[in-house]
PDB file of C-alpha atoms and ligand atoms in Angstrom:
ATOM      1  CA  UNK O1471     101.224  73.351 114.485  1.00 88.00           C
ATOM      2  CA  UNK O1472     101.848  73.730 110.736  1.00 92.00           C
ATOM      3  CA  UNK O1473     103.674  76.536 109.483  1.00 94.00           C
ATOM      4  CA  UNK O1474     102.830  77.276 105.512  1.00 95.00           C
ATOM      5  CA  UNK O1475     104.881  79.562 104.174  1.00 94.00           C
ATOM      6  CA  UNK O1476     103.683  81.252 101.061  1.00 92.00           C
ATOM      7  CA  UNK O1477     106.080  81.024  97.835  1.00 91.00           C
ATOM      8  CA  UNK O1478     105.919  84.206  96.672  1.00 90.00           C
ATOM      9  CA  UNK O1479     106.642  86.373  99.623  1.00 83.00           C
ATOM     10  CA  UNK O1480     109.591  88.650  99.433  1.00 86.00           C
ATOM     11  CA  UNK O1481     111.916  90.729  96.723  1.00 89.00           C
ATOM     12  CA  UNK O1482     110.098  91.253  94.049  1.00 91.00           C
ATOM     13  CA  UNK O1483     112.240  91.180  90.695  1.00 92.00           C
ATOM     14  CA  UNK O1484     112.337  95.639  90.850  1.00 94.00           C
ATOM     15  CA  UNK O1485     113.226  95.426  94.235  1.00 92.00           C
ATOM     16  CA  UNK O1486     116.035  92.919  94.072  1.00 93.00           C
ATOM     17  CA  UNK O1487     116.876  94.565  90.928  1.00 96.00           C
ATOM     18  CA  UNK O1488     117.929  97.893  92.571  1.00 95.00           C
ATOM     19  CA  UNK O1489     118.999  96.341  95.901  1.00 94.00           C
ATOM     20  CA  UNK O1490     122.136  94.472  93.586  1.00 95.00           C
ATOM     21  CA  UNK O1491     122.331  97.333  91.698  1.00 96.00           C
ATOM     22  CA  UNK O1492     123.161  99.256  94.867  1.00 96.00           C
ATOM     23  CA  UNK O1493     125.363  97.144  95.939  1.00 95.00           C
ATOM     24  CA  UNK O1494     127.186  96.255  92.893  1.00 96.00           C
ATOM     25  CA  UNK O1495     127.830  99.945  92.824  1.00 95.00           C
ATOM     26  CA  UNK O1496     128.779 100.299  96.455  1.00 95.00           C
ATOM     27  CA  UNK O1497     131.877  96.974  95.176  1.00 94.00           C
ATOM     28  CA  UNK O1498     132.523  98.905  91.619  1.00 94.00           C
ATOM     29  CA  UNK O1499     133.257 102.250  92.833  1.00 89.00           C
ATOM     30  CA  UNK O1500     135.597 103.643  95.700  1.00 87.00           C
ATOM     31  CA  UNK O1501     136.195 106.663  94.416  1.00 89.00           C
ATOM     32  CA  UNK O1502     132.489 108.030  94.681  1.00 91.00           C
ATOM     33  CA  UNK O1503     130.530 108.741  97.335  1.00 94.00           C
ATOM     34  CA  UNK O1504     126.463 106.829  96.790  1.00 96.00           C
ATOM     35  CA  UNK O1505     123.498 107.576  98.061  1.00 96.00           C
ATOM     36  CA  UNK O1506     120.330 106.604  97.565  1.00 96.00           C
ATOM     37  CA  UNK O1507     117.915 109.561  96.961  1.00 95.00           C
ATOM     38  CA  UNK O1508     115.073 108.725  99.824  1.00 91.00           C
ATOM     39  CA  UNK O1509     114.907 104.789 101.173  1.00 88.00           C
ATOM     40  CA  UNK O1510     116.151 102.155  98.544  1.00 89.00           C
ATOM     41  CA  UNK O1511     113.080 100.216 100.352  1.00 84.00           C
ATOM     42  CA  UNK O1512     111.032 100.254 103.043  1.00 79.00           C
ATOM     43  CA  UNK O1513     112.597  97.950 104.914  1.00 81.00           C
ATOM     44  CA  UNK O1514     114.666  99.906 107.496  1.00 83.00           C
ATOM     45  CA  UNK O1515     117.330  96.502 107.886  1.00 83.00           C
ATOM     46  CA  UNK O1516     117.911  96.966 104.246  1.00 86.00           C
ATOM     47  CA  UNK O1517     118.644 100.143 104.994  1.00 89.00           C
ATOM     48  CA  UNK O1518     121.255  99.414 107.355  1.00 91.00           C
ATOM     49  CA  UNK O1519     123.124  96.571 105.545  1.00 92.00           C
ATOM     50  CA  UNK O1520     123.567  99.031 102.776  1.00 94.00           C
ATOM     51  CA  UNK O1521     124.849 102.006 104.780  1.00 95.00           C
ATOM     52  CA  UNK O1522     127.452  99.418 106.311  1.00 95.00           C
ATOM     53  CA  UNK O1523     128.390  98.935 102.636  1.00 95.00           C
ATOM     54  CA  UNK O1524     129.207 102.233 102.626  1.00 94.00           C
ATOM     55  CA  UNK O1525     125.659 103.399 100.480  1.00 96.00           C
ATOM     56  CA  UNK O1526     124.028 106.541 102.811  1.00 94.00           C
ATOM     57  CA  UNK O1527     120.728 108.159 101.893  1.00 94.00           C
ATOM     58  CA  UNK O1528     119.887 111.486 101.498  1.00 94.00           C
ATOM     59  CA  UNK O1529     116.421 112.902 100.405  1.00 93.00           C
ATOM     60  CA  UNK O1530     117.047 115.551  98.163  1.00 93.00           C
ATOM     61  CA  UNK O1531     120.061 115.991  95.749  1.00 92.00           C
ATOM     62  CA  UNK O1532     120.840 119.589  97.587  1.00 91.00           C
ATOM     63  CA  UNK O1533     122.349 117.598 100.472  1.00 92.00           C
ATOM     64  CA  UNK O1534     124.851 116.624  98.172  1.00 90.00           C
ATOM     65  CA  UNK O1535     128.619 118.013  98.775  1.00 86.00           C
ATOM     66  CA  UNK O1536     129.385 118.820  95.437  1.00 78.00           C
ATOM     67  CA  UNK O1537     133.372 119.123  95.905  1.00 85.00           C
ATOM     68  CA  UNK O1538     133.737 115.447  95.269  1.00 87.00           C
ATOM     69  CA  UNK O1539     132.375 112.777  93.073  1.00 93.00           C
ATOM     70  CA  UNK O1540     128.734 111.790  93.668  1.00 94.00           C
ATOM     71  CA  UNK O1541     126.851 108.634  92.577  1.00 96.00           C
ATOM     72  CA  UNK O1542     123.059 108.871  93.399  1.00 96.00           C
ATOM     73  CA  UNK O1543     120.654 105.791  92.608  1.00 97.00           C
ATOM     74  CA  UNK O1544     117.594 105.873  92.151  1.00 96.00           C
ATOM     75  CA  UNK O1545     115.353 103.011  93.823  1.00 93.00           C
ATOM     76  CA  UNK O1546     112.081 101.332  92.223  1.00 93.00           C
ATOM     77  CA  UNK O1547     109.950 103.476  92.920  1.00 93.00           C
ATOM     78  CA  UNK O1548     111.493 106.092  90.281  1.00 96.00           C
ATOM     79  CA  UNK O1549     111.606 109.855  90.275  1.00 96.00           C
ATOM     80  CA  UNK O1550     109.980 112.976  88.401  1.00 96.00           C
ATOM     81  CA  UNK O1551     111.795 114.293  85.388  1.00 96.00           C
ATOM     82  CA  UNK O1552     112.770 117.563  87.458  1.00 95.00           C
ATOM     83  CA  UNK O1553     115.517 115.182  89.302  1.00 95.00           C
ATOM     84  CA  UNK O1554     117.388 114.237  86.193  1.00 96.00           C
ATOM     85  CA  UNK O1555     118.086 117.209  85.357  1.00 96.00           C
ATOM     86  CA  UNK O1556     119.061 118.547  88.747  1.00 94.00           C
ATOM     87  CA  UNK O1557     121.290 115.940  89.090  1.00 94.00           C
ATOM     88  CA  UNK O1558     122.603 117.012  85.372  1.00 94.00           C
ATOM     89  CA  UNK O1559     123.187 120.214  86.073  1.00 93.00           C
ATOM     90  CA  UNK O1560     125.165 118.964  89.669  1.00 92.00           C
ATOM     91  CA  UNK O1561     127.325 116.887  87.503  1.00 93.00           C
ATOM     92  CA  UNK O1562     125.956 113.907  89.762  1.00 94.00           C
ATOM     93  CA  UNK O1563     126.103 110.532  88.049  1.00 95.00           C
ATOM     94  CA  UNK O1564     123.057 108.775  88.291  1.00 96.00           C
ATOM     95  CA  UNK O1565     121.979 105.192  88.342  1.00 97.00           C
ATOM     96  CA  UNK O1566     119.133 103.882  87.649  1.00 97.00           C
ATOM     97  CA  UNK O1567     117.161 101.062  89.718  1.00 97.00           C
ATOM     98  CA  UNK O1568     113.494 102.667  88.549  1.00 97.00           C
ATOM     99  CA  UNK O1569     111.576  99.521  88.642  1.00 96.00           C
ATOM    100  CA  UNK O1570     111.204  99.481  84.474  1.00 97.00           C
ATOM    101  CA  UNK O1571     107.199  98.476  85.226  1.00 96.00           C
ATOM    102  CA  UNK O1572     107.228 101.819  87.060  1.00 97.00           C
ATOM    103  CA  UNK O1573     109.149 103.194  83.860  1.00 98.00           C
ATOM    104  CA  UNK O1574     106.718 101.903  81.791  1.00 98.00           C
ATOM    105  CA  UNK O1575     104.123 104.641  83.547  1.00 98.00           C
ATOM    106  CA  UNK O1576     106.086 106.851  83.083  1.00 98.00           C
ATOM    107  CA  UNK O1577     105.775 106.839  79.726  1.00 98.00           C
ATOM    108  CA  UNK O1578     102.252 106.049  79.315  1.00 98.00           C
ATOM    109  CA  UNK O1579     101.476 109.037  81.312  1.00 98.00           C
ATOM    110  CA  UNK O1580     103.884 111.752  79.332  1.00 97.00           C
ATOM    111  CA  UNK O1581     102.027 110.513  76.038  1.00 97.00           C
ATOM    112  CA  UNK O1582      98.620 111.070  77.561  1.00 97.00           C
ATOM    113  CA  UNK O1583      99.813 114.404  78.910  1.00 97.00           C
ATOM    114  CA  UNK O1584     100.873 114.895  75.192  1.00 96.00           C
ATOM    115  CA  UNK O1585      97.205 113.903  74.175  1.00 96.00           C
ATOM    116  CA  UNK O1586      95.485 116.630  75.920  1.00 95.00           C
ATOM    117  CA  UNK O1587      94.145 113.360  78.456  1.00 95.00           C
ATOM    118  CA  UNK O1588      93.598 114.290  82.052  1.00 95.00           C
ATOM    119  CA  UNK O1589      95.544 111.874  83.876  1.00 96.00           C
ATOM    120  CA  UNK O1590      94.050 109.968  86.969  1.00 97.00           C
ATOM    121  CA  UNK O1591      96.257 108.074  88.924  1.00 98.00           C
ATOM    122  CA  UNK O1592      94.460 105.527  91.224  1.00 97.00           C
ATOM    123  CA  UNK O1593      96.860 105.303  94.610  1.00 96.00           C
ATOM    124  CA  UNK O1594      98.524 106.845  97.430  1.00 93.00           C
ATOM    125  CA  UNK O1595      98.994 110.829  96.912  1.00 95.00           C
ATOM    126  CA  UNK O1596     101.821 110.985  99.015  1.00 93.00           C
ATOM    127  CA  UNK O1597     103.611 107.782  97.553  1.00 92.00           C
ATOM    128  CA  UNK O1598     106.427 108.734  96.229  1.00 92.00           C
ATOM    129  CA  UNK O1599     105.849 106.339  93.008  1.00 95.00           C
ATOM    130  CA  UNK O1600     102.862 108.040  92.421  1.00 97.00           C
ATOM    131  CA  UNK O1601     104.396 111.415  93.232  1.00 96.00           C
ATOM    132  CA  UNK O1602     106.905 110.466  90.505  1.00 97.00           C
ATOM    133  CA  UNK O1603     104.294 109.673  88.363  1.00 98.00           C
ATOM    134  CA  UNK O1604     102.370 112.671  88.832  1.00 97.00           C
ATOM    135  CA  UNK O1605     105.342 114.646  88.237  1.00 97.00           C
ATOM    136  CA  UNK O1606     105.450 113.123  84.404  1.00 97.00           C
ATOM    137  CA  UNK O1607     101.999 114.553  84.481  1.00 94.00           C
ATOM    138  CA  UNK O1608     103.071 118.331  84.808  1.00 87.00           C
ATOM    139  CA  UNK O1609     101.925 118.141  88.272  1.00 87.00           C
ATOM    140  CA  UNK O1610      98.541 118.026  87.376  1.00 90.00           C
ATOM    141  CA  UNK O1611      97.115 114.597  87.501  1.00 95.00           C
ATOM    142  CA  UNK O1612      94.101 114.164  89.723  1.00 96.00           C
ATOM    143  CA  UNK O1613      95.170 111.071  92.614  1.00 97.00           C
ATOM    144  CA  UNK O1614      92.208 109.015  93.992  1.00 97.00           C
ATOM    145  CA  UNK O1615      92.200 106.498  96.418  1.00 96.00           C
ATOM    146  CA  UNK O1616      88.496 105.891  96.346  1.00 95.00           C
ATOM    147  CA  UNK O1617      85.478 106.919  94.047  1.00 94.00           C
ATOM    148  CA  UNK O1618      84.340 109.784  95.553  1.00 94.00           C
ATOM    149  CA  UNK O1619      87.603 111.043  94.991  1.00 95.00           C
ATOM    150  CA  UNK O1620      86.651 111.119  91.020  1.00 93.00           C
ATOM    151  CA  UNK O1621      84.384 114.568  92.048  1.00 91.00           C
ATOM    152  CA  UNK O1622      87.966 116.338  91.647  1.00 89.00           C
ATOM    153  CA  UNK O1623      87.976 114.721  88.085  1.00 88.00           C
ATOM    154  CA  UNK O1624      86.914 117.554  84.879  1.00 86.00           C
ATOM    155  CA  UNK O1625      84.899 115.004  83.610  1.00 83.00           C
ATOM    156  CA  UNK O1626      84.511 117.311  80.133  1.00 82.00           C
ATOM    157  CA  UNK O1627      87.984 116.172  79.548  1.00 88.00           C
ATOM    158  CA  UNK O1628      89.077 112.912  77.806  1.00 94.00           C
ATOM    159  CA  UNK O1629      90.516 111.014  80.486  1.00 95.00           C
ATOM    160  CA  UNK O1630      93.422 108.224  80.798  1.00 96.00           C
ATOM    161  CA  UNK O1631      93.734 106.494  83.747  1.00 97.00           C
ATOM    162  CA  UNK O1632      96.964 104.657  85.559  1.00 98.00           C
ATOM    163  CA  UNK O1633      97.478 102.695  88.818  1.00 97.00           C
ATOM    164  CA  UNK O1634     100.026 102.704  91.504  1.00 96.00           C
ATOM    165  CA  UNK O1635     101.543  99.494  90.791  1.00 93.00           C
ATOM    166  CA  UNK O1636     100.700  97.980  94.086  1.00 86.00           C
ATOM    167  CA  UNK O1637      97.264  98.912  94.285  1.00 89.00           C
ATOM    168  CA  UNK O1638      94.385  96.204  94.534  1.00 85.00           C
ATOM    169  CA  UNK O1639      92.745  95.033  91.410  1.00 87.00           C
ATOM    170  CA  UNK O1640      89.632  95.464  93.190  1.00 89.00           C
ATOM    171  CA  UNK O1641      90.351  99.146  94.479  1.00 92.00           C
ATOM    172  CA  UNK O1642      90.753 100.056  90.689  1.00 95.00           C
ATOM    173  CA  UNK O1643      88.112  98.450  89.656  1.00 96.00           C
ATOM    174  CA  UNK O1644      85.631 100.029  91.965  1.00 96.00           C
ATOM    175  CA  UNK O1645      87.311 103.659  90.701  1.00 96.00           C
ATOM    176  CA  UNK O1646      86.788 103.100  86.578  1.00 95.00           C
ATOM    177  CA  UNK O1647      83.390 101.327  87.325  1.00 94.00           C
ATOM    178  CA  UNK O1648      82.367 104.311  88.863  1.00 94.00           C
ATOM    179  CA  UNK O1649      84.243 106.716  86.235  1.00 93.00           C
ATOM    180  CA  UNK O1650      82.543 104.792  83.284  1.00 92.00           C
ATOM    181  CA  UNK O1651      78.882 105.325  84.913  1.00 91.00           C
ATOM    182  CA  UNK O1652      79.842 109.284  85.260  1.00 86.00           C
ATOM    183  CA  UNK O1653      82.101 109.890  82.225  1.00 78.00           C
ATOM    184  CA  UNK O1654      80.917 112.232  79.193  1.00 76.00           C
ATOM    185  CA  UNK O1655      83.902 111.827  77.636  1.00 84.00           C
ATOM    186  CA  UNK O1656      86.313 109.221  76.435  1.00 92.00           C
ATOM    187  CA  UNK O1657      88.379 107.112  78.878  1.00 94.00           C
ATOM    188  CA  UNK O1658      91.364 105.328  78.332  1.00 96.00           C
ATOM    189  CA  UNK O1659      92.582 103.035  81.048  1.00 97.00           C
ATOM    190  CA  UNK O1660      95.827 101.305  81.581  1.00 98.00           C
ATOM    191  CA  UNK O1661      96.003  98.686  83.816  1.00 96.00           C
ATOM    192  CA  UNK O1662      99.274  99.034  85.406  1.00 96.00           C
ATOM    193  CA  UNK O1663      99.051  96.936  88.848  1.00 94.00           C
ATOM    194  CA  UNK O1664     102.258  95.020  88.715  1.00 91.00           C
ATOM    195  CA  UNK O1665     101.647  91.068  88.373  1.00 87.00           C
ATOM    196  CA  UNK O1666     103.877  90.325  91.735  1.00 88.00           C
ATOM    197  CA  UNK O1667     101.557  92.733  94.342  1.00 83.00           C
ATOM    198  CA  UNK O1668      98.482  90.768  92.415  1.00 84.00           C
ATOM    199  CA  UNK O1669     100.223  87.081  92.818  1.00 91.00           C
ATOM    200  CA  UNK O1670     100.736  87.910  95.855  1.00 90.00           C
ATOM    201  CA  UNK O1671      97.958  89.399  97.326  1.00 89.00           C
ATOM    202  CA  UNK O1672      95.740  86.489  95.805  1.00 91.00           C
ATOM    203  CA  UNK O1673      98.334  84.237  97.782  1.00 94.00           C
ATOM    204  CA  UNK O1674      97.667  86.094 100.857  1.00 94.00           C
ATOM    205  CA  UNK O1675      94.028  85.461 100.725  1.00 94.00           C
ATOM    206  CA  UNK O1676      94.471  81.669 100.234  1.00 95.00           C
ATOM    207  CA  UNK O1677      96.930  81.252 103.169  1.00 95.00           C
ATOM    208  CA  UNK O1678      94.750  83.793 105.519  1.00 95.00           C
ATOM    209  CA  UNK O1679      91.774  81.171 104.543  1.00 96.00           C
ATOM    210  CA  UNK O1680      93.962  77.969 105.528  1.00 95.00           C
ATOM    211  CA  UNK O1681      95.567  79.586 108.806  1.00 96.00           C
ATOM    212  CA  UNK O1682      94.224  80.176 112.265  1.00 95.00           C
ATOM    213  CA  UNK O1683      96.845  82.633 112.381  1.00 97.00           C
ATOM    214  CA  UNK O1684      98.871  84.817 109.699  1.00 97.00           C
ATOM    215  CA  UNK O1685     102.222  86.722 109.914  1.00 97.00           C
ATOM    216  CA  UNK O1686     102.700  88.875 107.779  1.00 97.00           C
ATOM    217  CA  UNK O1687     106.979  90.082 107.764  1.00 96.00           C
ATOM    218  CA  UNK O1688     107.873  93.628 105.749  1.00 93.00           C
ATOM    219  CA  UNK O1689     108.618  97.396 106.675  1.00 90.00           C
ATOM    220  CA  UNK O1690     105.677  99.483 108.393  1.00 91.00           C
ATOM    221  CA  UNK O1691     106.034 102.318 106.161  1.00 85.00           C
ATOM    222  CA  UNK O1692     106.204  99.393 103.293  1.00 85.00           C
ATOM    223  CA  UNK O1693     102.954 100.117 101.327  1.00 82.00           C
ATOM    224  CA  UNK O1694     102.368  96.638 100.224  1.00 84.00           C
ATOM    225  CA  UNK O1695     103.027  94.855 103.014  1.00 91.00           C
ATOM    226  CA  UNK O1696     100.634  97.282 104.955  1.00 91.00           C
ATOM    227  CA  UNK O1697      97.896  96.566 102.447  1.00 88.00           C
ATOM    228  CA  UNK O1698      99.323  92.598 102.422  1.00 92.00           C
ATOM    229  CA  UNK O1699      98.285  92.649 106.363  1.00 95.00           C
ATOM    230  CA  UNK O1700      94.933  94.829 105.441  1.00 93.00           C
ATOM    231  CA  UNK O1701      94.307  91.864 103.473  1.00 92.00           C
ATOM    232  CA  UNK O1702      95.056  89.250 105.334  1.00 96.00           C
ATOM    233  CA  UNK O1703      93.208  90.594 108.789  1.00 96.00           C
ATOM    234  CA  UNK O1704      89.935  91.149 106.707  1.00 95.00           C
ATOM    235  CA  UNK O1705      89.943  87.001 106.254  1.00 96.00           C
ATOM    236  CA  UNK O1706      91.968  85.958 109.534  1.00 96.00           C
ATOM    237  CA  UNK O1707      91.425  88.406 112.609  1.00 96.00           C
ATOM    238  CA  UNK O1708      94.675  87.039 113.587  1.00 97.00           C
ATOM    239  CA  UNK O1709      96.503  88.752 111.273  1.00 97.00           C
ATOM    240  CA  UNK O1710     100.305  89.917 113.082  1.00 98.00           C
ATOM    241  CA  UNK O1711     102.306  92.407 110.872  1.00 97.00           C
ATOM    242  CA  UNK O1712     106.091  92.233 112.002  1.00 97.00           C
ATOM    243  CA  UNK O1713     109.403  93.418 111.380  1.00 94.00           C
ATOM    244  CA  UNK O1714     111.876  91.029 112.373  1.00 95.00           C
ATOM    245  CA  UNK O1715     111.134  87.516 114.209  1.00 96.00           C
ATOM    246  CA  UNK O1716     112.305  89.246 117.469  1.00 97.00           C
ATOM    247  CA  UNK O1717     108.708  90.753 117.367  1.00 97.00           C
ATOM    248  CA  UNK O1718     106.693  87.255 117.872  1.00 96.00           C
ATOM    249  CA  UNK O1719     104.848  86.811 120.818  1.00 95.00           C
ATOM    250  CA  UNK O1720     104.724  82.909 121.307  1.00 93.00           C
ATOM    251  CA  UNK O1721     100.858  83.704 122.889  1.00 93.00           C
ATOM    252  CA  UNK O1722      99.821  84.262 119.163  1.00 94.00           C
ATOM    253  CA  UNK O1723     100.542  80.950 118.766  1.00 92.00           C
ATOM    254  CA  UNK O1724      98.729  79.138 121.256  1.00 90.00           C
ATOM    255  CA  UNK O1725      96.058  77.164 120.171  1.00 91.00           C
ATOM    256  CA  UNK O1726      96.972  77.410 116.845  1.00 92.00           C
ATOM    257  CA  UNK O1727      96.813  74.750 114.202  1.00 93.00           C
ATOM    258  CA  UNK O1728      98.015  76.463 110.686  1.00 95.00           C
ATOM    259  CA  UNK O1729      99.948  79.819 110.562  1.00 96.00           C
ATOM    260  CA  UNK O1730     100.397  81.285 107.425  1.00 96.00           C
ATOM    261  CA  UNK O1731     103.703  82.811 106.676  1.00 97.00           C
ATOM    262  CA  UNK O1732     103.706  86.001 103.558  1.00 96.00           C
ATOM    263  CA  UNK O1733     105.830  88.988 103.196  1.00 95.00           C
ATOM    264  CA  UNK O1734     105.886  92.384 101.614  1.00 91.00           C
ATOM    265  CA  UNK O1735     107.931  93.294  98.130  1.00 88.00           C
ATOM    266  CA  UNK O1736     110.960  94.904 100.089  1.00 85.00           C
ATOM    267  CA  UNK O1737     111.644  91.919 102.869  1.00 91.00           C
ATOM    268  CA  UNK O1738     114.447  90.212 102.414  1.00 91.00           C
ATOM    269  CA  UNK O1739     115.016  86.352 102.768  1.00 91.00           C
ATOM    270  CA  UNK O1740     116.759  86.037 105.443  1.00 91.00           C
ATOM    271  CA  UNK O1741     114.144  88.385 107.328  1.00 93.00           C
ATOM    272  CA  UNK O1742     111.690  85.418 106.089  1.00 95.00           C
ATOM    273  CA  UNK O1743     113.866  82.362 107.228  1.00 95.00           C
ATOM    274  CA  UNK O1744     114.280  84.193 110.306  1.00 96.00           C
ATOM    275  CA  UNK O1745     110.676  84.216 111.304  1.00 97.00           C
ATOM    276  CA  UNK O1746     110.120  80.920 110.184  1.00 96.00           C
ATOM    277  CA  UNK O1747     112.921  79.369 112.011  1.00 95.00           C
ATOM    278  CA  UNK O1748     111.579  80.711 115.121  1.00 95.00           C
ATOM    279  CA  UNK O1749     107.968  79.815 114.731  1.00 95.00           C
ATOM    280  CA  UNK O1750     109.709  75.978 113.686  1.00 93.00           C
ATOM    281  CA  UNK O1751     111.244  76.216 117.219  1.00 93.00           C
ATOM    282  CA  UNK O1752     108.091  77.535 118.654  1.00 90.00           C
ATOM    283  CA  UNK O1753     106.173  74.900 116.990  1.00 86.00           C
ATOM    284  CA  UNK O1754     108.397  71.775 117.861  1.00 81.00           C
ATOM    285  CA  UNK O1755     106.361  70.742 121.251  1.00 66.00           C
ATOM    286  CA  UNK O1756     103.287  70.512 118.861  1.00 61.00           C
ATOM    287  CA  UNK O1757     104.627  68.575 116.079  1.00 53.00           C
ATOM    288  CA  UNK O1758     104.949  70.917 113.476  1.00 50.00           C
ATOM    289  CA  UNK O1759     105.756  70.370 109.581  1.00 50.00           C
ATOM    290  CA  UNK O1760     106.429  73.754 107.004  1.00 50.00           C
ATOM    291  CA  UNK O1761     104.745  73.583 103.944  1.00 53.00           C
ATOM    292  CA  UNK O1762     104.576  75.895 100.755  1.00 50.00           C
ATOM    293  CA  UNK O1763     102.065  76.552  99.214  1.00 53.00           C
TER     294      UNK O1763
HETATM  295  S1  SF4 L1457     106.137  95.562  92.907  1.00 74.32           S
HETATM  296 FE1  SF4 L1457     106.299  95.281  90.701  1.00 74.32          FE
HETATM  297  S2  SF4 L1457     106.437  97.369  89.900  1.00 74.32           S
HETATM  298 FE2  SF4 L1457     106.915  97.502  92.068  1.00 74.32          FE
HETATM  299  S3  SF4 L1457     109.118  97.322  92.139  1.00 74.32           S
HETATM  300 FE3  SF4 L1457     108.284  95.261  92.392  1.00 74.32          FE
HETATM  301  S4  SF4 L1457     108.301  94.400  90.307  1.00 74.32           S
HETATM  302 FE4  SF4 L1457     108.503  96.621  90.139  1.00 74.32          FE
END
C-alpha cells in the first residue's frame, strides 16, 4: 500500500502566524493573564497545548477579571471593530494574530460601506470571519452561501462583493455568475479566497483521484477541513475525516492500494506525522512506500 501524502496540508502561514504569536506571548509575559477571544483554531489539541502554556480562552471580553492585567489575542480569523474598542475602554492589551489576508477584507469592505455599495459576502453566516467581516459592514451585509440566496440582495443598489477566504472558487463563481445575469446595477467583485484553501483544495482533488482511499486529518468544527473532506468524498467515496491517528480503523485500509494523506489549515504537523506513521505501520505487511506529491 502506498501512502501519498499531500505537500501542502497543514498550518497555513495566518494560522502558524497567530499560533507563535500566542505562544511567544504566553514566554514574553508572566505578569499578564492571555486569552484568546473564542478558539485560536479549530483544532481542539491546539487548544490544549496552549492552555498548558498557560493561554485560556474566553469568548467574550466581559469574562475578563478586570482587577489584573489582561492580554487578549486575537486569532486569524479577526474580529468586528466593536471589540477594539471594548477592549480599549477595559484597558485590555490586545494582540493581534488577524490573518492580514482577512485584514485585507476588512478594509475592502469599510471602503465599499463608505461607497454607498451593498456588501455581499459569499460564505458561512455564522463564521465568525465572516461575522467579523460583516461587522465592518455596519451589520448590514447580505451573506450567501448559494445563489438563491442573492433574492435577499437590493439589486437597485450598486453592489461589491467579498468571499470568506476559504470558500471554493467554484462556489463563488456560481454566486457572481448568477448576480451578473440579475444585476441592474454596477458590481464590483473582489476575489478574496485565500491562495492556500485554493492550493490546497486543487491538491485534494488530485490525491482523491490517485487514492483508493483518502484521510483527511483537521478539527470537525474546522471549516476547511470539513469542506477539504466534502471535496475529497465527492471524487473518492472513501473519504475518512479524522482527528488524531487514534481514530483509524485499519478495515479502511484493506484492500487498498494508494491512500491519500491532506489536512485542514489549523492541523498541526505532528497531528500529520502522527497519522502517517501509523498508516506506515499499518502498511508494512503490504510493502508500502510514502510519497509526496
Ligand atoms: S487560510 Fe489564508 S486567509 Fe485564512 S488564515 Fe490561512 S493564510 Fe490567512
Amino acid at each position: 500500500m502506498r501512502i501519498i501524502r499531500g505537500k501542502y496540508g497543514g498550518f497555513c502561514f495566518g494560522v502558524k502566524r497567530a499560533i507563535n504569536m500566542a505562544f511567544e506571548r504566553s514566554e514574553s509575559d508572566k505578569n499578564s493573564t492571555i486569552s484568546t477571544l473564542g478558539p485560536i483554531i479549530h483544532n481542539p489539541q491546539v487548544v490544549k497545548d496552549l492552555e498548558e502554556h498557560g493561554v485560556q480562552q474566553v469568548n467574550s471580553l466581559d469574562e475578563l477579571e478586570t482587577s489584573q492585567p489582561q492580554t487578549v489575542i486575537i486569532r486569524s480569523h479577526g474580529v468586528g471593530p466593536q471589540a477594539y474598542r471594548e477592549a480599549e475602554q477595559q484597558k485590555v492589551e490586545i494582540v493581534d494574530a488577524t490573518c492580514p489576508y482577512v485584514k485585507r477584507i476588512h478594509v475592502i469592505v469599510t471602503d465599499l460601506v463608505e461607497q454607498g455599495y451593498q456588501v455581499v459576502i459569499v460564505g458561512e453566516p455564522d463564521h465568525p470571519e465572516v461575522r467579523a467581516i460583516r461587522a465592518y459592514a455596519d451589520e448590514k451585509a447580505v451573506v450567501v452561501e448559494i445563489p438563491d440566496d442573492l433574492e435577499q440582495v437590493d439589486l437597485s443598489r450598486k453592489i461589491g462583493v467579498v468571499a470568506q477566504t476559504t470558500q471554493s472558487q467554484d462556489r463563488l463563481q456560481s454566486i457572481v455568475w448568477s448576480l451578473l445575469e440579475k444585476r441592474n446595477s454596477e458590481v464590483r467583485i473582489f476575489n478574496t479566497i485565500c491562495d492556500a484553501t485554493d492550493v490546497r483544495q486543487k491538491e485534494a482533488v488530485e490525491l482523491a483521484q490517485q487514492s483508493d482511499a483518502i484521510i483527511v486529518i483537521g478539527g470537525r468544527k474546522s471549516g476547511n477541513t470539513t469542506r477539504l473532506a466534502k471535496i475529497c468524498s465527492r471524487i473518492q467515496p472513501q473519504t475518512f475525516h479524522i482527528e488524531t491517528a487514534a481514530e483509524i480503523d485499519p478495515a479502511w485500509l484493506q484492500g487498498k492500494s494508494a491512500v491519500g494523506v491532506t489536512a485542514g489549515a489549523s492541523t498541526p504537523n505532528y497531528l500529520i506525522e502522527e497519522v502517517v506513521n501509523v498508516l506506515e505501520t499499518l502498511a508494512q505487511h503490504s510493502g508500502s512506500t510514502e510519497k509526496k506529491i
